[in-house]
Amino acid sequence: MIRRLLTFSFLLCCSTQTEAAEPKPASPEAVEYFEKQIRPILAENCFSCHGAKKQQGGLRLDTAAGLAKGIDTGPVVIPGKPEQSLLITSVHRKGDYAMPPDSELTKVQVAALVEWVKQGAVYPASVAVVPSNGKKHWAFQPVVDPKVPSNNGGQNPIDAFVLAKLTEKGLKPSSPADKRTLGRRLYFDVLGLPPTAAELDLFVKDSRPEATEQLIDRLLASPQYGERWGRYWLDVARYADSKGYVFTEDRNYPYAYTYRDYVIRSLNEDKPFNRFIVEQLAADKLPLGDDKKPLAAMGFLTVGRRFSNNPHDIIDDRIDTITRGFMGLTVACARCHDHKYDPIPAADYYSLYGVLDSSSEPKEYPLIGEVERTPEYLQFEAKLQKLDAATAEGSMKLQATRLTLLNAVTGSAMQVPHADKLLNRADRNAITALQKKVDEYRAQSPFAPPRAMVMTDKPKPAEPVIFLRGNPNSRGPQVPRRMTEIVAGATRKPFVNGSGRLELAEAIASNDNPLTARVIVNRVWGWHFGQGLVRTPSDFGVRTELPSHPELLDWLTKRFIEEGWSLKKLHKRILLSATYQQASAVSPANFQADPENRLLAHQYLRRLDFEAMRDSLLMASGQLDPKLYGRSINLFSQPFTKRRTIYASIDRQNLPGTFRAFDLASPEQHTPQRFQTTVPQQALYLMNSAFVAERARAVITRADVSRVSDPNLKVTAIYRAILSRSPTVDETSFGTAFVQESGKVKPTGVQLGPWDQFAQVLLLSNEFLFVD
């Protein structure tokens, strides 16, 4: 890399350009463009080699003076002439020495640099460079209440902020989506399910001004809302029903489902998000009274991967999930050294390490509900007692053997640490196998009462020290258990209440924390639009791009806090905006000016994720089981379950290939947003899966389809069942012709009949699989 940089510098030195890059007086618009579009590109890609500490080739790009100086033979930027600017030539990756040397800028970043140079390459000398500790970074500043732009004409304030940005660029928003499109979009966004044809017809025919608001209220009040939005949070919480690889012990989490059910129930109840945070970190420290169900919230800490039971990795995973999940802070980067970019020293990492190291999981998780002593439960209890007794008997035999061995070796029955090592592996494995049977029975029996995967404080809190270079055997100075300085300030106090988990939770959920409310508001926006106002929803650090609409983000965050951290009120505010309700069609001019739709000139066309796709297949076939809550279920064993996909069993060590093919979140770690790929396995699953074939057959056996004999009317009934609309005349003709032609081939074995095939064609269609 060094040789490439030196060669690049040599080529720059050979340039014959002599014009000076004198900075122009900075207009407010030019300053804003530089700070929002250009400085982040330079900071992320250039300052490490051309900044305050290093100036490869003599070039410094972190100051206006450095840019103006250029290199020994002249500037690298010619204001107004991007085609003559060596900086632009290099980022276009022309020649053999493209810059940056190890990665390519995106087309949007290159276009921004070209536009900046074309407009005069204004580099405001009066604006200080972000300090190396990042404390002046926008995300670490208090949430403000920006003034709503005055050109909104009485619109939703969201639209005023968006329209102001569009107007600056000479762009216009798309027209509103038609009511049928909007209705289907709302159902999928809020419930993760399609509307029935009757429901959609009713909304389309309702011409009252309040019709859309009333539909939103009804959808948010549905228990299916919690099932849809609960899955989003489970991605953040790296939910799974198994531990990963843990040697010979049982890999299952028998009670992980209680955490999943807690999340669904909390969202349906619109539990204030700050209370939702506190319960997930410290429900055991709260005065819960008789209702112990909130204890299940602590699965947020305990359902993670077990890393072969390495305690340091387990705690690291919990720190990462807490700080990225709630605050968009990558604190885990400071495990081995001070954070390279954000103001997070290793001392702050080990302060949080001490909090979690001061807590442990009890041997027996607490019950979270009344146990109904049914005959089935009594049978479960009796068998469990037998298994426990067998395990206890095996342990007693081990203990007796160990005393015997000590007496033979030492002449006495004195206690010796790790005396069980005197036993052979077979003896130890026998005891482990007995305990594994107990754990497996708890995990698999449908009659085991629900318990909460809690953590409790150890009798004596840990006194954490810094592990030098992350090595627990190389112990550095002691640090107190306390909140990170960038959030709590330099005068923060050590935690004194046991482990400090409750104090940590309250600091995260505080109205004064500049990160937490911003992060969840941005997540909700992103889950509605496909992209957040900040495109890195779990990283609000100094290397992240600026928000596309910073004033809108703070305005929404301020309202969110003032309205009691209510997610449902936030949803409604977004869903009622014209920005959300606009069509997804994009004009050529808008696409050319803003290909990534950062300015929100149109809605996003989105493919259904796996959960919504599978649930829609069940819905179309009339077989979706509306039951809420309960133990996790294997989706891929026959007979196929009709439960919603959120109740699927997630085995983090053996994640099914279908989940991977459809980009399900990896349960290995916190997932801020899912990848979206298009691979042949997706189409092959839909064409060949026995589950999909069953749904196609079930569509035809629906009462509203099977009772129709006329081919044209039957095509209409199938369209309404699957696509929630009636077909056009041409579609009806095509459908009947397809069935007639398919009927000439007699089905054999499990092959689908002609009507079944027609139903499957619609189930595979883009209209079924995409939300407009």
mmCIF file of C-alpha atoms in Angstrom, residues 1-299:
data_model
loop_
_atom_site.group_PDB
_atom_site.id
_atom_site.type_symbol
_atom_site.label_atom_id
_atom_site.label_comp_id
_atom_site.label_asym_id
_atom_site.label_seq_id
_atom_site.Cartn_x
_atom_site.Cartn_y
_atom_site.Cartn_z
ATOM 1 C CA MET A 1 0.000 0.000 0.000
ATOM 2 C CA ILE A 2 2.832 2.390 0.918
ATOM 3 C CA ARG A 3 4.464 1.851 -2.475
ATOM 4 C CA ARG A 4 1.179 2.575 -4.221
ATOM 5 C CA LEU A 5 0.703 5.746 -2.203
ATOM 6 C CA LEU A 6 4.231 6.924 -2.936
ATOM 7 C CA THR A 7 3.766 6.212 -6.616
ATOM 8 C CA PHE A 8 0.497 8.092 -6.556
ATOM 9 C CA SER A 9 2.234 11.016 -4.874
ATOM 10 C CA PHE A 10 4.982 10.918 -7.510
ATOM 11 C CA LEU A 11 2.415 11.070 -10.283
ATOM 12 C CA LEU A 12 0.793 14.048 -8.594
ATOM 13 C CA CYS A 13 4.184 15.745 -8.329
ATOM 14 C CA CYS A 14 4.672 15.301 -12.058
ATOM 15 C CA SER A 15 1.492 17.237 -12.757
ATOM 16 C CA THR A 16 1.805 20.503 -14.628
ATOM 17 C CA GLN A 17 -1.263 22.052 -12.992
ATOM 18 C CA THR A 18 -0.391 25.389 -11.452
ATOM 19 C CA GLU A 19 -3.722 26.996 -10.574
ATOM 20 C CA ALA A 20 -4.287 27.634 -6.877
ATOM 21 C CA ALA A 21 -7.281 26.228 -5.019
ATOM 22 C CA GLU A 22 -8.078 29.400 -3.113
ATOM 23 C CA PRO A 23 -11.147 28.897 -0.932
ATOM 24 C CA LYS A 24 -14.095 31.070 -1.881
ATOM 25 C CA PRO A 25 -16.198 32.915 0.690
ATOM 26 C CA ALA A 26 -18.454 30.270 2.108
ATOM 27 C CA SER A 27 -22.168 30.804 1.610
ATOM 28 C CA PRO A 28 -24.479 29.024 4.089
ATOM 29 C CA GLU A 29 -25.570 26.652 1.324
ATOM 30 C CA ALA A 30 -21.978 25.828 0.385
ATOM 31 C CA VAL A 31 -20.999 25.242 4.009
ATOM 32 C CA GLU A 32 -23.982 22.970 4.522
ATOM 33 C CA TYR A 33 -23.158 20.983 1.387
ATOM 34 C CA PHE A 34 -19.552 20.558 2.433
ATOM 35 C CA GLU A 35 -20.357 19.530 6.001
ATOM 36 C CA LYS A 36 -23.125 17.104 5.062
ATOM 37 C CA GLN A 37 -21.801 15.649 1.834
ATOM 38 C CA ILE A 38 -18.048 16.166 1.504
ATOM 39 C CA ARG A 39 -16.419 16.208 4.923
ATOM 40 C CA PRO A 40 -17.810 12.725 5.835
ATOM 41 C CA ILE A 41 -16.345 11.304 2.609
ATOM 42 C CA LEU A 42 -12.945 12.839 3.270
ATOM 43 C CA ALA A 43 -12.979 11.867 6.954
ATOM 44 C CA GLU A 44 -13.827 8.245 6.271
ATOM 45 C CA ASN A 45 -11.617 7.679 3.260
ATOM 46 C CA CYS A 46 -8.788 10.241 3.217
ATOM 47 C CA PHE A 47 -7.854 11.659 6.611
ATOM 48 C CA SER A 48 -6.090 8.522 7.838
ATOM 49 C CA CYS A 49 -3.356 9.034 5.214
ATOM 50 C CA HIS A 50 -3.797 12.728 4.427
ATOM 51 C CA GLY A 51 -4.765 14.211 7.793
ATOM 52 C CA ALA A 52 -3.231 15.737 10.888
ATOM 53 C CA LYS A 53 -1.031 12.752 11.785
ATOM 54 C CA LYS A 54 0.100 11.631 8.344
ATOM 55 C CA GLN A 55 0.458 13.456 5.031
ATOM 56 C CA GLN A 56 1.339 10.829 2.445
ATOM 57 C CA GLY A 57 2.954 12.500 -0.543
ATOM 58 C CA GLY A 58 2.864 15.808 1.339
ATOM 59 C CA LEU A 59 -0.905 16.065 0.834
ATOM 60 C CA ARG A 60 -3.187 17.123 3.680
ATOM 61 C CA LEU A 61 -6.955 17.150 3.168
ATOM 62 C CA ASP A 62 -8.360 17.799 6.648
ATOM 63 C CA THR A 63 -7.956 21.585 6.449
ATOM 64 C CA ALA A 64 -8.784 24.259 3.911
ATOM 65 C CA ALA A 65 -5.127 25.353 3.918
ATOM 66 C CA GLY A 66 -3.974 21.809 3.221
ATOM 67 C CA LEU A 67 -6.315 21.487 0.271
ATOM 68 C CA ALA A 68 -5.195 24.864 -1.096
ATOM 69 C CA LYS A 69 -1.512 23.935 -0.758
ATOM 70 C CA GLY A 70 -1.940 20.630 -2.512
ATOM 71 C CA ILE A 71 1.378 18.934 -3.227
ATOM 72 C CA ASP A 72 4.818 20.281 -4.087
ATOM 73 C CA THR A 73 3.961 21.004 -7.706
ATOM 74 C CA GLY A 74 0.492 22.409 -7.198
ATOM 75 C CA PRO A 75 -3.101 21.747 -6.170
ATOM 76 C CA VAL A 76 -5.024 18.522 -6.506
ATOM 77 C CA VAL A 77 -8.323 20.361 -6.905
ATOM 78 C CA ILE A 78 -9.071 23.030 -9.511
ATOM 79 C CA PRO A 79 -12.237 24.872 -8.405
ATOM 80 C CA GLY A 80 -14.931 24.692 -11.063
ATOM 81 C CA LYS A 81 -12.970 22.169 -13.147
ATOM 82 C CA PRO A 82 -13.447 18.617 -11.922
ATOM 83 C CA GLU A 83 -12.122 17.211 -15.193
ATOM 84 C CA GLN A 84 -8.757 18.882 -14.497
ATOM 85 C CA SER A 85 -8.621 18.000 -10.784
ATOM 86 C CA LEU A 86 -6.300 15.149 -9.878
ATOM 87 C CA LEU A 87 -8.387 14.328 -6.816
ATOM 88 C CA ILE A 88 -11.381 13.650 -9.061
ATOM 89 C CA THR A 89 -9.273 11.660 -11.515
ATOM 90 C CA SER A 90 -8.086 9.422 -8.696
ATOM 91 C CA VAL A 91 -11.509 8.739 -7.187
ATOM 92 C CA HIS A 92 -12.768 7.870 -10.681
ATOM 93 C CA ARG A 93 -10.103 5.130 -10.441
ATOM 94 C CA LYS A 94 -8.537 6.006 -13.755
ATOM 95 C CA GLY A 95 -5.038 4.751 -14.418
ATOM 96 C CA ASP A 96 -3.143 2.302 -12.265
ATOM 97 C CA TYR A 97 -3.223 4.171 -8.971
ATOM 98 C CA ALA A 98 -6.829 4.670 -7.975
ATOM 99 C CA MET A 99 -7.737 6.263 -4.671
ATOM 100 C CA PRO A 100 -8.607 5.265 -2.014
ATOM 101 C CA PRO A 101 -6.093 2.488 -2.584
ATOM 102 C CA ASP A 102 -7.957 -0.367 -0.903
ATOM 103 C CA SER A 103 -11.618 0.403 -1.556
ATOM 104 C CA GLU A 104 -13.758 2.122 -4.132
ATOM 105 C CA LEU A 105 -15.967 5.088 -3.349
ATOM 106 C CA THR A 106 -19.620 4.653 -4.199
ATOM 107 C CA LYS A 107 -20.986 6.317 -7.303
ATOM 108 C CA VAL A 108 -22.960 8.673 -5.089
ATOM 109 C CA GLN A 109 -19.808 9.709 -3.196
ATOM 110 C CA VAL A 110 -17.870 10.299 -6.424
ATOM 111 C CA ALA A 111 -20.766 12.335 -7.827
ATOM 112 C CA ALA A 112 -20.837 14.427 -4.651
ATOM 113 C CA LEU A 113 -17.116 15.194 -4.940
ATOM 114 C CA VAL A 114 -17.507 16.128 -8.608
ATOM 115 C CA GLU A 115 -20.416 18.425 -7.780
ATOM 116 C CA TRP A 116 -18.424 20.005 -4.932
ATOM 117 C CA VAL A 117 -15.503 20.819 -7.233
ATOM 118 C CA LYS A 118 -17.840 22.006 -9.963
ATOM 119 C CA GLN A 119 -19.458 24.450 -7.516
ATOM 120 C CA GLY A 120 -16.089 25.879 -6.483
ATOM 121 C CA ALA A 121 -14.636 23.377 -3.993
ATOM 122 C CA VAL A 122 -15.614 25.523 -1.028
ATOM 123 C CA TYR A 123 -13.778 24.346 2.093
ATOM 124 C CA PRO A 124 -14.933 26.581 4.974
ATOM 125 C CA ALA A 125 -11.824 27.455 6.945
ATOM 126 C CA SER A 126 -13.968 28.915 9.724
ATOM 127 C CA VAL A 127 -15.512 25.530 10.516
ATOM 128 C CA ALA A 128 -13.324 23.464 12.799
ATOM 129 C CA VAL A 129 -12.486 19.926 11.897
ATOM 130 C CA VAL A 130 -14.225 17.366 14.103
ATOM 131 C CA PRO A 131 -11.784 16.805 16.980
ATOM 132 C CA SER A 132 -10.092 13.451 17.217
ATOM 133 C CA ASN A 133 -12.128 12.467 20.267
ATOM 134 C CA GLY A 134 -15.364 13.144 18.377
ATOM 135 C CA LYS A 135 -17.151 14.818 21.279
ATOM 136 C CA LYS A 136 -18.587 17.527 19.022
ATOM 137 C CA HIS A 137 -20.120 14.956 16.692
ATOM 138 C CA TRP A 138 -23.796 15.722 15.944
ATOM 139 C CA ALA A 139 -25.149 12.507 17.491
ATOM 140 C CA PHE A 140 -23.584 13.292 20.864
ATOM 141 C CA GLN A 141 -25.253 16.705 21.093
ATOM 142 C CA PRO A 142 -28.566 17.214 22.922
ATOM 143 C CA VAL A 143 -31.740 16.693 20.926
ATOM 144 C CA VAL A 144 -33.048 20.055 19.733
ATOM 145 C CA ASP A 145 -36.521 21.137 18.661
ATOM 146 C CA PRO A 146 -36.000 22.592 15.194
ATOM 147 C CA LYS A 147 -38.476 24.987 13.671
ATOM 148 C CA VAL A 148 -40.785 23.423 11.112
ATOM 149 C CA PRO A 149 -40.212 24.990 7.665
ATOM 150 C CA SER A 150 -42.847 27.606 6.986
ATOM 151 C CA ASN A 151 -43.605 26.545 3.414
ATOM 152 C CA ASN A 152 -45.608 23.520 4.501
ATOM 153 C CA GLY A 153 -49.029 24.954 3.792
ATOM 154 C CA GLY A 154 -50.537 23.253 6.818
ATOM 155 C CA GLN A 155 -49.057 19.865 5.978
ATOM 156 C CA ASN A 156 -47.818 17.213 8.338
ATOM 157 C CA PRO A 157 -44.521 18.664 9.663
ATOM 158 C CA ILE A 158 -42.722 15.586 8.327
ATOM 159 C CA ASP A 159 -43.705 16.660 4.834
ATOM 160 C CA ALA A 160 -42.573 20.220 5.471
ATOM 161 C CA PHE A 161 -39.040 19.065 6.304
ATOM 162 C CA VAL A 162 -38.946 16.705 3.315
ATOM 163 C CA LEU A 163 -40.385 19.259 0.912
ATOM 164 C CA ALA A 164 -37.839 21.861 2.018
ATOM 165 C CA LYS A 165 -34.992 19.514 1.033
ATOM 166 C CA LEU A 166 -36.613 18.657 -2.280
ATOM 167 C CA THR A 167 -37.206 22.311 -3.085
ATOM 168 C CA GLU A 168 -33.523 23.105 -2.434
ATOM 169 C CA LYS A 169 -32.632 20.613 -5.171
ATOM 170 C CA GLY A 170 -35.375 21.697 -7.548
ATOM 171 C CA LEU A 171 -37.232 18.378 -7.126
ATOM 172 C CA LYS A 172 -40.865 17.533 -6.471
ATOM 173 C CA PRO A 173 -42.392 14.659 -4.525
ATOM 174 C CA SER A 174 -44.281 11.904 -6.300
ATOM 175 C CA SER A 175 -48.052 11.965 -6.486
ATOM 176 C CA PRO A 176 -50.036 10.174 -3.774
ATOM 177 C CA ALA A 177 -50.412 6.424 -4.086
ATOM 178 C CA ASP A 178 -53.863 5.219 -5.079
ATOM 179 C CA LYS A 179 -55.988 3.953 -2.201
ATOM 180 C CA ARG A 180 -55.683 0.287 -3.112
ATOM 181 C CA THR A 181 -51.890 0.536 -3.145
ATOM 182 C CA LEU A 182 -51.869 2.544 0.084
ATOM 183 C CA GLY A 183 -54.210 0.143 1.852
ATOM 184 C CA ARG A 184 -52.089 -2.892 0.951
ATOM 185 C CA ARG A 185 -48.937 -1.017 1.998
ATOM 186 C CA LEU A 186 -50.422 -0.160 5.393
ATOM 187 C CA TYR A 187 -51.505 -3.725 6.091
ATOM 188 C CA PHE A 188 -48.088 -5.125 5.300
ATOM 189 C CA ASP A 189 -46.163 -2.403 7.153
ATOM 190 C CA VAL A 190 -48.203 -2.625 10.343
ATOM 191 C CA LEU A 191 -49.310 -6.270 10.414
ATOM 192 C CA GLY A 192 -46.959 -8.044 8.010
ATOM 193 C CA LEU A 193 -50.054 -9.535 6.366
ATOM 194 C CA PRO A 194 -52.092 -8.707 3.256
ATOM 195 C CA PRO A 195 -55.614 -7.369 3.525
ATOM 196 C CA THR A 196 -58.484 -9.512 2.353
ATOM 197 C CA ALA A 197 -60.203 -8.399 -0.838
ATOM 198 C CA ALA A 198 -63.238 -7.348 1.196
ATOM 199 C CA GLU A 199 -61.134 -5.264 3.594
ATOM 200 C CA LEU A 200 -59.356 -3.545 0.740
ATOM 201 C CA ASP A 201 -62.586 -2.890 -1.147
ATOM 202 C CA LEU A 202 -64.076 -1.316 1.966
ATOM 203 C CA PHE A 203 -61.109 1.038 2.371
ATOM 204 C CA VAL A 204 -61.069 1.991 -1.311
ATOM 205 C CA LYS A 205 -64.792 2.861 -1.239
ATOM 206 C CA ASP A 206 -64.525 4.892 1.971
ATOM 207 C CA SER A 207 -64.204 8.483 0.736
ATOM 208 C CA ARG A 208 -64.269 10.124 4.153
ATOM 209 C CA PRO A 209 -61.190 12.284 4.960
ATOM 210 C CA GLU A 210 -60.626 10.340 8.165
ATOM 211 C CA ALA A 211 -60.714 6.921 6.490
ATOM 212 C CA THR A 212 -56.945 6.476 6.376
ATOM 213 C CA GLU A 213 -56.422 7.568 9.966
ATOM 214 C CA GLN A 214 -59.133 5.193 11.177
ATOM 215 C CA LEU A 215 -57.548 2.306 9.265
ATOM 216 C CA ILE A 216 -54.157 3.087 10.831
ATOM 217 C CA ASP A 217 -55.711 3.141 14.303
ATOM 218 C CA ARG A 218 -57.413 -0.208 13.696
ATOM 219 C CA LEU A 219 -54.227 -1.821 12.416
ATOM 220 C CA LEU A 220 -52.131 -0.537 15.311
ATOM 221 C CA ALA A 221 -54.714 -1.919 17.743
ATOM 222 C CA SER A 222 -54.503 -5.400 16.199
ATOM 223 C CA PRO A 223 -52.549 -8.060 18.143
ATOM 224 C CA GLN A 224 -50.915 -8.957 14.829
ATOM 225 C CA TYR A 225 -49.046 -5.628 15.009
ATOM 226 C CA GLY A 226 -46.902 -6.944 17.860
ATOM 227 C CA GLU A 227 -46.127 -10.107 15.905
ATOM 228 C CA ARG A 228 -44.897 -8.081 12.920
ATOM 229 C CA TRP A 229 -42.895 -5.461 14.779
ATOM 230 C CA GLY A 230 -41.693 -7.891 17.412
ATOM 231 C CA ARG A 231 -39.682 -9.685 14.738
ATOM 232 C CA TYR A 232 -37.807 -6.472 13.946
ATOM 233 C CA TRP A 233 -36.739 -6.143 17.570
ATOM 234 C CA LEU A 234 -35.744 -9.813 17.773
ATOM 235 C CA ASP A 235 -33.215 -9.083 15.001
ATOM 236 C CA VAL A 236 -31.734 -6.355 17.177
ATOM 237 C CA ALA A 237 -31.707 -8.711 20.178
ATOM 238 C CA ARG A 238 -30.038 -11.605 18.205
ATOM 239 C CA TYR A 239 -32.847 -13.906 19.281
ATOM 240 C CA ALA A 240 -32.462 -17.688 19.007
ATOM 241 C CA ASP A 241 -33.798 -20.798 20.700
ATOM 242 C CA SER A 242 -30.380 -22.416 21.041
ATOM 243 C CA LYS A 243 -26.974 -21.576 22.464
ATOM 244 C CA GLY A 244 -24.693 -22.527 19.609
ATOM 245 C CA TYR A 245 -21.844 -24.953 20.196
ATOM 246 C CA VAL A 246 -21.495 -25.792 23.905
ATOM 247 C CA PHE A 247 -19.698 -29.148 24.033
ATOM 248 C CA THR A 248 -21.812 -31.912 25.604
ATOM 249 C CA GLU A 249 -24.524 -29.921 27.372
ATOM 250 C CA ASP A 250 -27.987 -29.416 25.914
ATOM 251 C CA ARG A 251 -27.887 -26.738 23.221
ATOM 252 C CA ASN A 252 -31.489 -25.605 23.667
ATOM 253 C CA TYR A 253 -32.848 -22.595 25.491
ATOM 254 C CA PRO A 254 -36.055 -24.084 26.933
ATOM 255 C CA TYR A 255 -37.500 -20.676 27.791
ATOM 256 C CA ALA A 256 -36.234 -18.349 25.059
ATOM 257 C CA TYR A 257 -39.784 -18.163 23.750
ATOM 258 C CA THR A 258 -40.854 -16.282 26.885
ATOM 259 C CA TYR A 259 -38.616 -13.390 25.815
ATOM 260 C CA ARG A 260 -40.102 -13.417 22.319
ATOM 261 C CA ASP A 261 -43.609 -13.384 23.788
ATOM 262 C CA TYR A 262 -42.645 -10.538 26.116
ATOM 263 C CA VAL A 263 -41.553 -8.460 23.133
ATOM 264 C CA ILE A 264 -44.786 -9.113 21.219
ATOM 265 C CA ARG A 265 -46.935 -8.391 24.267
ATOM 266 C CA SER A 266 -45.037 -5.184 25.121
ATOM 267 C CA LEU A 267 -45.437 -3.787 21.620
ATOM 268 C CA ASN A 268 -49.143 -4.608 21.543
ATOM 269 C CA GLU A 269 -49.568 -2.850 24.890
ATOM 270 C CA ASP A 270 -47.534 0.121 23.562
ATOM 271 C CA LYS A 271 -45.282 -0.117 26.579
ATOM 272 C CA PRO A 272 -43.217 3.101 26.712
ATOM 273 C CA PHE A 273 -39.942 2.346 24.997
ATOM 274 C CA ASN A 274 -37.873 3.693 27.892
ATOM 275 C CA ARG A 275 -39.636 1.245 30.242
ATOM 276 C CA PHE A 276 -39.079 -1.477 27.608
ATOM 277 C CA ILE A 277 -35.343 -0.758 27.846
ATOM 278 C CA VAL A 278 -35.184 -0.819 31.633
ATOM 279 C CA GLU A 279 -37.087 -4.098 31.900
ATOM 280 C CA GLN A 280 -34.791 -5.827 29.426
ATOM 281 C CA LEU A 281 -31.712 -4.906 31.415
ATOM 282 C CA ALA A 282 -32.920 -4.889 35.001
ATOM 283 C CA ALA A 283 -36.471 -6.222 35.463
ATOM 284 C CA ASP A 284 -35.202 -8.191 38.465
ATOM 285 C CA LYS A 285 -34.388 -4.881 40.194
ATOM 286 C CA LEU A 286 -37.886 -3.403 39.714
ATOM 287 C CA PRO A 287 -40.844 -3.556 42.133
ATOM 288 C CA LEU A 288 -43.030 -5.746 39.905
ATOM 289 C CA GLY A 289 -45.618 -6.781 42.464
ATOM 290 C CA ASP A 290 -47.544 -9.986 41.767
ATOM 291 C CA ASP A 291 -47.112 -9.869 37.996
ATOM 292 C CA LYS A 292 -43.736 -11.420 37.245
ATOM 293 C CA LYS A 293 -44.163 -11.581 33.458
ATOM 294 C CA PRO A 294 -41.793 -8.608 32.854
ATOM 295 C CA LEU A 295 -38.942 -10.768 34.163
ATOM 296 C CA ALA A 296 -39.002 -12.483 30.769
ATOM 297 C CA ALA A 297 -37.667 -9.210 29.339
ATOM 298 C CA MET A 298 -34.198 -10.132 30.540
ATOM 299 C CA GLY A 299 -33.911 -12.667 27.771
#
